[in-house]
Short mmCIF file of C-alpha atoms and ligand atoms in Angstrom, two decimals:
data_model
loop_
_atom_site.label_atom_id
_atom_site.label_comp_id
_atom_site.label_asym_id
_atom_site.label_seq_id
_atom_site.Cartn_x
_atom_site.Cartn_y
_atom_site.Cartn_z
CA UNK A 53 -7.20 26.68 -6.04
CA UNK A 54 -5.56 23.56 -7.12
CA UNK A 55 -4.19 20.18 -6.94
CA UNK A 56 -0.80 19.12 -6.92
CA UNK A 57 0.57 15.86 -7.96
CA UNK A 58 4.36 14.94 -6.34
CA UNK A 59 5.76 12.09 -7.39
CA UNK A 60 9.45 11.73 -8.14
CA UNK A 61 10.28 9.40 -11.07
CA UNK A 62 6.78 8.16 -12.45
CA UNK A 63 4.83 9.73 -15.40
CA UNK A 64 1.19 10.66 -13.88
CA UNK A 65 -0.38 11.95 -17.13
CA UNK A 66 -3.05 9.33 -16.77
CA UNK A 67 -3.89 10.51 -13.17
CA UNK A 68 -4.65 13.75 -14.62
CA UNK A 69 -6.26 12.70 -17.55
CA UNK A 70 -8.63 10.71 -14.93
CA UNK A 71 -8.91 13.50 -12.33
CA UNK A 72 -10.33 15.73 -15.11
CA UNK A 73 -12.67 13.10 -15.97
CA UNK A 74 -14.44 13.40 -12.96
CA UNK A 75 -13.92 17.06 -12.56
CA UNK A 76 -12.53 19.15 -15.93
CA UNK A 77 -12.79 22.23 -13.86
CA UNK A 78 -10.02 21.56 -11.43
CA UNK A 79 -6.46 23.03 -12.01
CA UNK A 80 -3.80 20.21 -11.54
CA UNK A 81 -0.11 20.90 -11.52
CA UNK A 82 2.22 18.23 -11.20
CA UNK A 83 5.81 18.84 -9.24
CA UNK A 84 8.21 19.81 -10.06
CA UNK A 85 6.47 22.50 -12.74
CA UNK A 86 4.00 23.92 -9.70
CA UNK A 87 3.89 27.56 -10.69
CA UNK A 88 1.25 28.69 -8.24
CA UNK A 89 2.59 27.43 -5.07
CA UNK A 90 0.08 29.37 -3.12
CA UNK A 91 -2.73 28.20 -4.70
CA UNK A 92 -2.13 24.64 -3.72
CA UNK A 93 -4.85 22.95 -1.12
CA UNK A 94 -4.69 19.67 -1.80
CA UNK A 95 -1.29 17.84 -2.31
CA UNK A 96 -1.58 13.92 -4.12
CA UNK A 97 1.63 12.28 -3.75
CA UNK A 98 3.69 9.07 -3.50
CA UNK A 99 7.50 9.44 -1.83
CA UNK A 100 7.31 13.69 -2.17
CA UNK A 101 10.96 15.04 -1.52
CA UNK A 102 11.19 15.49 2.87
CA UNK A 103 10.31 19.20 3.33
CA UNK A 104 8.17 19.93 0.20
CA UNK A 105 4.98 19.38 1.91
CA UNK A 106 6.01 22.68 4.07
CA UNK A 107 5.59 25.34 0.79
CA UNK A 108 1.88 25.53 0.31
CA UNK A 109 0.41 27.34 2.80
CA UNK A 110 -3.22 27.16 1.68
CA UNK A 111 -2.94 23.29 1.70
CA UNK A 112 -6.27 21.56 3.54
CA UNK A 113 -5.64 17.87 2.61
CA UNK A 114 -2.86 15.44 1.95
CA UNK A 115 -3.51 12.44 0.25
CA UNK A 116 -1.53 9.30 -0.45
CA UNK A 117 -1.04 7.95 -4.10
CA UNK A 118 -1.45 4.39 -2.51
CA UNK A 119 -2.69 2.56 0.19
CA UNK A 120 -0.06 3.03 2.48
CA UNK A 121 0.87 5.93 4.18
CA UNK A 122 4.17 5.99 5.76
CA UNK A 123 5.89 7.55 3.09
CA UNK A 124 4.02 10.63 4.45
CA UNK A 125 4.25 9.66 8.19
CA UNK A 126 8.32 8.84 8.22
CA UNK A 127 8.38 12.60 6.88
CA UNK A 128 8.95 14.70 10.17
CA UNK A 129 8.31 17.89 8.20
CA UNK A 130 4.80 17.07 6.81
CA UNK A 131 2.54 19.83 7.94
CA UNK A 132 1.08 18.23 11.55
CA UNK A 133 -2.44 20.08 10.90
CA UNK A 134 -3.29 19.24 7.92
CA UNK A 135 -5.40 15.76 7.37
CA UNK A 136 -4.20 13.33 5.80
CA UNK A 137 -6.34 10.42 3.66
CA UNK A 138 -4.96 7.57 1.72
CA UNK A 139 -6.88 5.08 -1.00
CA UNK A 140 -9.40 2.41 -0.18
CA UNK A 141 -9.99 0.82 -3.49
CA UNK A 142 -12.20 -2.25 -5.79
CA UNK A 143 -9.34 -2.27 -8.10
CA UNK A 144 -6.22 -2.30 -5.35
CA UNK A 145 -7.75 -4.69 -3.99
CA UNK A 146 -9.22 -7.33 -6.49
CA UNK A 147 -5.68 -7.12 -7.73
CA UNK A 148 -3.84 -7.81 -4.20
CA UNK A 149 -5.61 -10.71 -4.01
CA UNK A 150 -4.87 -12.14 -7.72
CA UNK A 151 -1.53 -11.56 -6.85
CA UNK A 152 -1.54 -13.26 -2.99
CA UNK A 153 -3.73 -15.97 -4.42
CA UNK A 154 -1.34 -16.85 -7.48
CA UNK A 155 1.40 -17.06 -4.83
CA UNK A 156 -0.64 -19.28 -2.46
CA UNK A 157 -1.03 -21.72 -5.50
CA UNK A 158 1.55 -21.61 -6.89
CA UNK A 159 3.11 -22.74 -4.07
CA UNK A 160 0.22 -25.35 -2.88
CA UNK A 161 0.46 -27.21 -6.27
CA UNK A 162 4.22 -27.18 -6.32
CA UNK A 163 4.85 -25.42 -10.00
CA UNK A 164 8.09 -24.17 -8.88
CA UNK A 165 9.18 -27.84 -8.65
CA UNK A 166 7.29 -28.56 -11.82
CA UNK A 167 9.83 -25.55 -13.56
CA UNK A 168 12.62 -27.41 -12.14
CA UNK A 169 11.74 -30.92 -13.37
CA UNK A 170 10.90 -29.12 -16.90
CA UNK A 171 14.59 -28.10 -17.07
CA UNK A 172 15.82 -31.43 -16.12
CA UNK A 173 13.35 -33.24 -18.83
CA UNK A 174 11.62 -34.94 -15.78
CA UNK A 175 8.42 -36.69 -15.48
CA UNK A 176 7.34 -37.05 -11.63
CA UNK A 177 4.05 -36.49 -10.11
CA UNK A 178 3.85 -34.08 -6.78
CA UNK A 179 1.13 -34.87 -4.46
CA UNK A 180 0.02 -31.61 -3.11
CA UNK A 181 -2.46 -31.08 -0.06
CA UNK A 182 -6.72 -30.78 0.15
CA UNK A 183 -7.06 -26.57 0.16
CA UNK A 184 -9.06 -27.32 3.02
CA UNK A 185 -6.06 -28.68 4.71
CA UNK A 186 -3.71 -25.85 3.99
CA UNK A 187 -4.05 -23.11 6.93
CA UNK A 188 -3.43 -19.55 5.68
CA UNK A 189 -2.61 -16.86 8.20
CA UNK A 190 -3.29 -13.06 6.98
CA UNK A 191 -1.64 -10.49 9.20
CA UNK A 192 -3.67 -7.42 8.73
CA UNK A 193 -7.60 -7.57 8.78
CA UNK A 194 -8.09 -4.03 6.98
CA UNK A 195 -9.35 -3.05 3.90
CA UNK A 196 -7.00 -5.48 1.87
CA UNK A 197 -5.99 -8.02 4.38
CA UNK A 198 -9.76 -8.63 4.84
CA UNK A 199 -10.12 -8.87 0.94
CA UNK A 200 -7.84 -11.33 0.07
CA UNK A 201 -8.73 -13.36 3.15
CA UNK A 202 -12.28 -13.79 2.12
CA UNK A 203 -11.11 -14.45 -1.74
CA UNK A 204 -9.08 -17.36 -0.33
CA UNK A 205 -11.65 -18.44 2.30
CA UNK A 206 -13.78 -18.42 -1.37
CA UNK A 207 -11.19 -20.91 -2.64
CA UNK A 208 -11.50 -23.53 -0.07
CA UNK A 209 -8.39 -22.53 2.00
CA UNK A 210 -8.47 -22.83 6.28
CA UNK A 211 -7.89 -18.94 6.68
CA UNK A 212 -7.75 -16.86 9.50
CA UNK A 213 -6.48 -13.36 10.01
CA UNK A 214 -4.99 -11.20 12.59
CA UNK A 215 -5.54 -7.28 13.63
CA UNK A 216 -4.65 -4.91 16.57
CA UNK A 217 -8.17 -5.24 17.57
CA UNK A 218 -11.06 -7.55 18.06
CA UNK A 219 -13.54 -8.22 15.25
CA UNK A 220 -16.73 -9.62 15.71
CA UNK A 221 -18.99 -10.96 13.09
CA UNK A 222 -15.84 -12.03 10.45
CA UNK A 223 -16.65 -15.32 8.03
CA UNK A 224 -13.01 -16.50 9.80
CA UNK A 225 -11.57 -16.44 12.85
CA UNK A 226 -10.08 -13.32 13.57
CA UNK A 227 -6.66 -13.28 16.51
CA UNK A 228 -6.23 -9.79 17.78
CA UNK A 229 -3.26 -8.17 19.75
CA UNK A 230 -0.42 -9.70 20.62
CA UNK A 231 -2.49 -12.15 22.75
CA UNK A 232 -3.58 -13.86 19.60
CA UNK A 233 -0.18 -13.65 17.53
CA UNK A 234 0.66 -17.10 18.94
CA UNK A 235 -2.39 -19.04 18.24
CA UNK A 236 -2.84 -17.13 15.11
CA UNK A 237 0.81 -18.59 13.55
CA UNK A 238 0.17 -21.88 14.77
CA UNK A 239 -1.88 -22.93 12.08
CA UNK A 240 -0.22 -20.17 9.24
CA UNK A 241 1.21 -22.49 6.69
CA UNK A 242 1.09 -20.10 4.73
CA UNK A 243 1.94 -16.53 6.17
CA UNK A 244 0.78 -13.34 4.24
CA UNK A 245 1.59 -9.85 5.46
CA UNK A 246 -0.88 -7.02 4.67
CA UNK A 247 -0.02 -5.01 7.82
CA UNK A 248 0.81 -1.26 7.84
CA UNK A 249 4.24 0.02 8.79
CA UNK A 250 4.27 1.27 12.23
CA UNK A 251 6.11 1.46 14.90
CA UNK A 252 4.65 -1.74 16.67
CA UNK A 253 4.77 -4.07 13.46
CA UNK A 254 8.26 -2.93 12.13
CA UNK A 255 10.61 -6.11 12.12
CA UNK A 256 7.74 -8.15 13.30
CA UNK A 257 8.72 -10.66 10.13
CA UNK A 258 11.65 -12.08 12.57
CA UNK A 259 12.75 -15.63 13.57
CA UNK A 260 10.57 -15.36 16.59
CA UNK A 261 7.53 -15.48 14.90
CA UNK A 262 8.83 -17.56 11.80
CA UNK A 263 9.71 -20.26 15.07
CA UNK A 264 6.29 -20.43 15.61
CA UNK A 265 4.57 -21.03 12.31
CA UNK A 266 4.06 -24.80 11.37
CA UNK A 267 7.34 -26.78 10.22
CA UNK A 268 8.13 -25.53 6.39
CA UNK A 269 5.82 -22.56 6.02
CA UNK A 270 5.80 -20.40 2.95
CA UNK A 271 6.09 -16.94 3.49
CA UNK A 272 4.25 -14.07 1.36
CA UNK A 273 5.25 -10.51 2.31
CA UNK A 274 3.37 -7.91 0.10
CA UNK A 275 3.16 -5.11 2.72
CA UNK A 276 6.24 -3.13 3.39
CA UNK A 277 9.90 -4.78 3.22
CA UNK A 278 10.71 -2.98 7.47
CA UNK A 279 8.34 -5.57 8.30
CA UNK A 280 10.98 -8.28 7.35
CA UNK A 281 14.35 -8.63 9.11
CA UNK A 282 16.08 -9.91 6.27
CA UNK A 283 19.07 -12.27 7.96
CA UNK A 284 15.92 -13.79 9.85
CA UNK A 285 14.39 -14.75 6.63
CA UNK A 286 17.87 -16.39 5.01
CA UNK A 287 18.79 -18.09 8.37
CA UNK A 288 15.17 -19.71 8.82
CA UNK A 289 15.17 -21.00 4.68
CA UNK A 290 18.55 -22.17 5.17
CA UNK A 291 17.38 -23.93 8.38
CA UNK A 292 14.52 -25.49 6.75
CA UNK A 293 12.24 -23.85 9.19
CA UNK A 294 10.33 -21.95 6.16
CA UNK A 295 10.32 -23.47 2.88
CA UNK A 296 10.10 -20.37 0.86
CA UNK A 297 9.11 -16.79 0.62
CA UNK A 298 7.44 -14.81 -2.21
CA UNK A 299 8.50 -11.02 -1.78
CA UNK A 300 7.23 -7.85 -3.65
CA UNK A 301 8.20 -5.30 -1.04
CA UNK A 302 12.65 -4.64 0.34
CA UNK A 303 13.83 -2.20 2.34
CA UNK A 304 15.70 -0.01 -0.17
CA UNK A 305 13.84 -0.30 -3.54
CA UNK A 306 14.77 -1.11 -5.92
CA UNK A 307 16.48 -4.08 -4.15
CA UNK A 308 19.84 -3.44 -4.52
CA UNK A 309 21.55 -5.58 -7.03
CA UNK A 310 23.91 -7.54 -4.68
CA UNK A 311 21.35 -8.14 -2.24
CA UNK A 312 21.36 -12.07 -1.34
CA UNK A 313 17.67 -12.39 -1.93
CA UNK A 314 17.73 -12.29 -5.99
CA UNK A 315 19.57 -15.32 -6.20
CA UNK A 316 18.50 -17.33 -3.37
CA UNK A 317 16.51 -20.39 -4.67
CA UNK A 318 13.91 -20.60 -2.25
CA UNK A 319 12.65 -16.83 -2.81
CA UNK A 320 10.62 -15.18 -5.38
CA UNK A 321 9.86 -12.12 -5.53
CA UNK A 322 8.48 -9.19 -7.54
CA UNK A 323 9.41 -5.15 -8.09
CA UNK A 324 6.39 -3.83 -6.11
CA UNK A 325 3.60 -4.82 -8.18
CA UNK A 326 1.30 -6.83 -5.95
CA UNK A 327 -1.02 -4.46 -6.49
CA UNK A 328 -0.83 -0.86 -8.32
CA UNK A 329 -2.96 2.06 -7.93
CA UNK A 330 -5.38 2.34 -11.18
CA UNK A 331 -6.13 5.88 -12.25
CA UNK A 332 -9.07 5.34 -13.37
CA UNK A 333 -10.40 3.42 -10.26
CA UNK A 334 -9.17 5.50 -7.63
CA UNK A 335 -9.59 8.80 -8.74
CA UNK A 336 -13.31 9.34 -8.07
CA UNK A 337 -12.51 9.31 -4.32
CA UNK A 338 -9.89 11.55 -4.90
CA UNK A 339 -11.88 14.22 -6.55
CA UNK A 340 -14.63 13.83 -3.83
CA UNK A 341 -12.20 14.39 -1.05
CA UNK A 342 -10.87 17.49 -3.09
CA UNK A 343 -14.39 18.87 -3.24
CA UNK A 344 -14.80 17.92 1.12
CA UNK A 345 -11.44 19.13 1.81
CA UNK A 346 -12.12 22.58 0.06
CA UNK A 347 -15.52 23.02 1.55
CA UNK A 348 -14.38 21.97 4.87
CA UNK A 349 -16.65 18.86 5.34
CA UNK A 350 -15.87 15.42 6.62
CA UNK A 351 -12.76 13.72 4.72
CA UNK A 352 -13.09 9.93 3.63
CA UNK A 353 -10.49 7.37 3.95
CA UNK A 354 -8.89 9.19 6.92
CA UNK A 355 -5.71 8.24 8.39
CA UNK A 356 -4.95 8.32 11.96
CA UNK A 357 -1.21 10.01 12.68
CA UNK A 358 -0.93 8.40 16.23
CA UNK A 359 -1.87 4.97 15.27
CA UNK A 360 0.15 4.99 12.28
CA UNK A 361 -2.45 4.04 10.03
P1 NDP B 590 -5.76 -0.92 6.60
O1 NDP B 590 -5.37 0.27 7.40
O2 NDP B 590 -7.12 -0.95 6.00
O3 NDP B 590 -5.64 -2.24 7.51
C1 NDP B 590 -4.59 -2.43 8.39
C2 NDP B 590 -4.85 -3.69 9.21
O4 NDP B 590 -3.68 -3.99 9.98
C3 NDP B 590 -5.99 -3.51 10.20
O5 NDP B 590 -6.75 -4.69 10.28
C4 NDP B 590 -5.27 -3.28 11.52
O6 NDP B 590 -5.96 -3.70 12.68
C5 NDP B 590 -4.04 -4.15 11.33
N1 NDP B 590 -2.97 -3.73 12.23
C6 NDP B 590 -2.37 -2.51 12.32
N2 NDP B 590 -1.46 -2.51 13.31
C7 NDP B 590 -1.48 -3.75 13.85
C8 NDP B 590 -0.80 -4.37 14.92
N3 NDP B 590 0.12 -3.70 15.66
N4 NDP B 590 -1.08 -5.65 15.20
C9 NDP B 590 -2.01 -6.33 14.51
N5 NDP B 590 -2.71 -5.80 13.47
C10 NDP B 590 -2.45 -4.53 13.16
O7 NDP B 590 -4.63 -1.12 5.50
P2 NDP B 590 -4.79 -1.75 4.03
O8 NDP B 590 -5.40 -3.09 4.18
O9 NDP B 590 -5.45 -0.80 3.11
O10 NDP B 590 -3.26 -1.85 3.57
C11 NDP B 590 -2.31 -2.61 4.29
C12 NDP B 590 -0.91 -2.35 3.77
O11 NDP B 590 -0.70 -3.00 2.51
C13 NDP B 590 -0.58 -0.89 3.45
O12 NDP B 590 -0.29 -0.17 4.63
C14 NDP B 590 0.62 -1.03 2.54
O13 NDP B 590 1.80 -1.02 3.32
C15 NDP B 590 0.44 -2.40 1.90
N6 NDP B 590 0.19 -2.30 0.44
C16 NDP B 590 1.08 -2.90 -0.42
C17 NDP B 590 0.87 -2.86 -1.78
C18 NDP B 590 1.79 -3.55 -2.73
O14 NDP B 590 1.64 -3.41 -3.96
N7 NDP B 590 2.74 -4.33 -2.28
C19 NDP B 590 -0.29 -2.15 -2.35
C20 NDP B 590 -1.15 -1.58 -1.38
C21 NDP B 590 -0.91 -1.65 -0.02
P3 NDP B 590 -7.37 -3.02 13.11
O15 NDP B 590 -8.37 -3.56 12.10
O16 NDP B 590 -7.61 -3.55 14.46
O17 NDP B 590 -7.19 -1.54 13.03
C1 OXD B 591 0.46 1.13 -1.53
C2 OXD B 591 1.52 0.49 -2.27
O1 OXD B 591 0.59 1.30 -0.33
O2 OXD B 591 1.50 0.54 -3.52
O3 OXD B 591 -0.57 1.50 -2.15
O4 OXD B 591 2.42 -0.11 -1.68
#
C-alpha cells in the first residue's frame, strides 16, 4: 500500500517530509522512481504525464496537488472509476486573497503611475476613489472566490460575486447563471476571476463581457489563462475599454517569451504564484483522505467529473 507523488519538474521532498508528519507509517514513492507500481492506491499529482494514471491497478483515489482540477479532467485516460478530490485550504486561500487584494490596491491608489512618475523625477498627486465607491466583481463564489470576496468586503470595497447557482444567506450580493452575468459586470470595476475551467466558462474572459463592465475596468485573472481570449484582452486595452489587467495564469506556461503580453504596458502579471499549495497546510487533508480512501469511507473535498469541478 502506498502513495504516489507525480509531478513532472518540481522537487516535492517537503510534501513528503509533511505527509510523514502526519502519518510516518505510510510508504510514499514519488514518479518517476515508483518501484511498486501495484501497490499504488492513492495517486497525488499536479500535470502527471496523459496515460500514467492507467498503471496502478489497485488505485482508490486521485487527488490534485492544487485547487484546480482540470489537469486531471483534460486527461481522457484518467481511470473514470476512480474518485477524484482536490485541496480546500486556510493557507491557499489567505494567500489568494493577499495576492487579489495587493492587485486591487495597487491599482485603486494608482502606484503603477506613482513608478512611472518616480522614473521621470515627478512630483504629482493622484486622487484615487472612496473603497466604498470602487465596485469589485468576483467570478466564482467557491471556496476561494468566496474568500477573497469577504477579505475585500472586510476592506471597505462594494463587492459582489457570481456562481452557477443561487446562494442565499451571502454578506454580498451574489448573481448566479448566466441570468445574472449582466447585472453582475455592470458594477465590476474591478473584475477578478476565480472560476474553474470547464467547458461552460472557457473563453468566457472575451470582449463580450469586457463590453459590459464599467468604462476603464481593471482586470485580475488568477484562475486559469483558457478563461481569457487573449486578442480580446489587447484589443479592449488598446481601445481604452479596460484600463489594465493583472495576470498570473496563460495558456501555455510558462508564457512563451514572444508573447505580446510581457511587454504590453498596461499588463502585469505574475508566473503562477497567486497562491501556492503549502505542504505543511494541506497535507493533513491529504493523509485523512488516504486513510478514507483505503478503508472505503466517504472522501472529502470531492470533485464532480460532469460538472467539471
Ligand atoms: P470551487 O470549486 O470551490 O468554486 C468554484 C466556483 O465557481 C463556485 O462558486 C461555482 O459555482 C462557480 N462556477 C463554476 N462554474 C460556473 C459557471 N459556469 N458560471 C458561474 N459560476 C461558476 O473552486 P475554488 O474556489 O477552490 O478554485 C477556483 C479556481 O481557482 C480553481 O479551479 C483554479 O483554477 C484556480 N486557482 C488558481 C490558483 C493560482 O495560483 N493562480 C491557485 C488555486 C486555484 P457554484 O458555487 O454554484 O457551484
Ligand atoms: C491550483 C493552482 O489550482 O495552483 O491550486 O492553480
Amino acid at each position: 500500500m502506498s502513495i504516489a507523488i507525480i509531478c513532472p519538474n518540481r522537487d516535492v521532498s517537503d510534501w513528503v517530509t509533511a505527509l510523514h508528519a502526519h502519518d510516518p507509517t505510510l510508504t510514499v514513492e514519488v514518479w518517476p522512481g515508483i518501484s511498486k507500481p501495484g501497490e499504488v492506491e492513492f495517486v497525488l499529482t499536479w500535470n502527471h504525464p496523459a496515460g500514467l494514471l492507467r498503471q496502478f491497478p489497485k488505485l482508490k483515489c486521485i487527488s490534485s496537488l492544487g485547487a484546480g482540477v482540470n489537469h486531471l479532467l483534460n486527461d481522457s485516460t484518467c481511470p473514470p472509476g476512480i474518485p477524484l478530490v482536490r485541496l480546500v485550504d486556510i493557507d491557499l486561500m489567505q494567500s489568494m486573497a493577499e495576492y487579489v487584494l495587493h492587485g486591487v490596491l495597487e491599482h485603486v491608489r494608482r502606484f503603477d503611475d506613482y513608478r512611472h512618475q518616480q522614473a521621470l523625477g515627478q512630483w504629482a498627486l493622484q486622487n484615487g476613489p472612496h473603497l466604498a465607491e470602487v465596485g469589485i466583481g468576483v467570478m466564482g463564489c467557491g471556496a476561494l472566490g468566496s474568500y477573497v470576496a469577504g477579505k475585500l468586503a472586510d476592506f471597505g470595497f462594494s463587492v459582489s460575486a457570481w456562481s452557477r447557482t443561487p446562494k442565499q444567506g451571502a454578506r454580498m450580493p451574489v448573481f448566479s447563471g448566466e441570468a445574472g452575468l449582466g447585472d453582475f459586470l455592470k458594477q465590476a470595476d474591478i473584475l477578478v476571476c476565480l472560476l474553474p475551467l470547464t467547458a461552460e466558462t472557457e473563453n468566457i474572459l472575451n470582449m463580450q463581457t469586457f463590453s459590459q463592465l464599467p468604462p476603464k475596468a481593471f482586470l485580475i485573472n488568477v484562475a486559469r489563462g483558457a478563461h481569457l481570449v487573449d486578442a480580446d484582452l489587447l484589443a479592449a486595452l488598446d481601445a481604452g475599454q479596460l484600463s489594465g489587467a493583472l495576470l498570473d495564469v496563460f495558456r501555455v506556461e510558462p508564457l512563451p517569451r514572444e508573447h505580446p503580453f510581457w511587454a504590453h504596458p498596461k499588463i502585469r502579471l505574475t508566473p503562477h504564484v497567486a497562491s501556492v499549495t503549502n505542504p505543511h497546510s494541506a497535507a493533513l487533508q491529504i493523509v485523512e483522505n488516504y486513510h478514507r480512501a483505503i478503508t472505503g469511507r466517504q472522501l472529502t473535498n470531492l470533485v464532480d467529473r460532469q460538472r467539471g469541478y
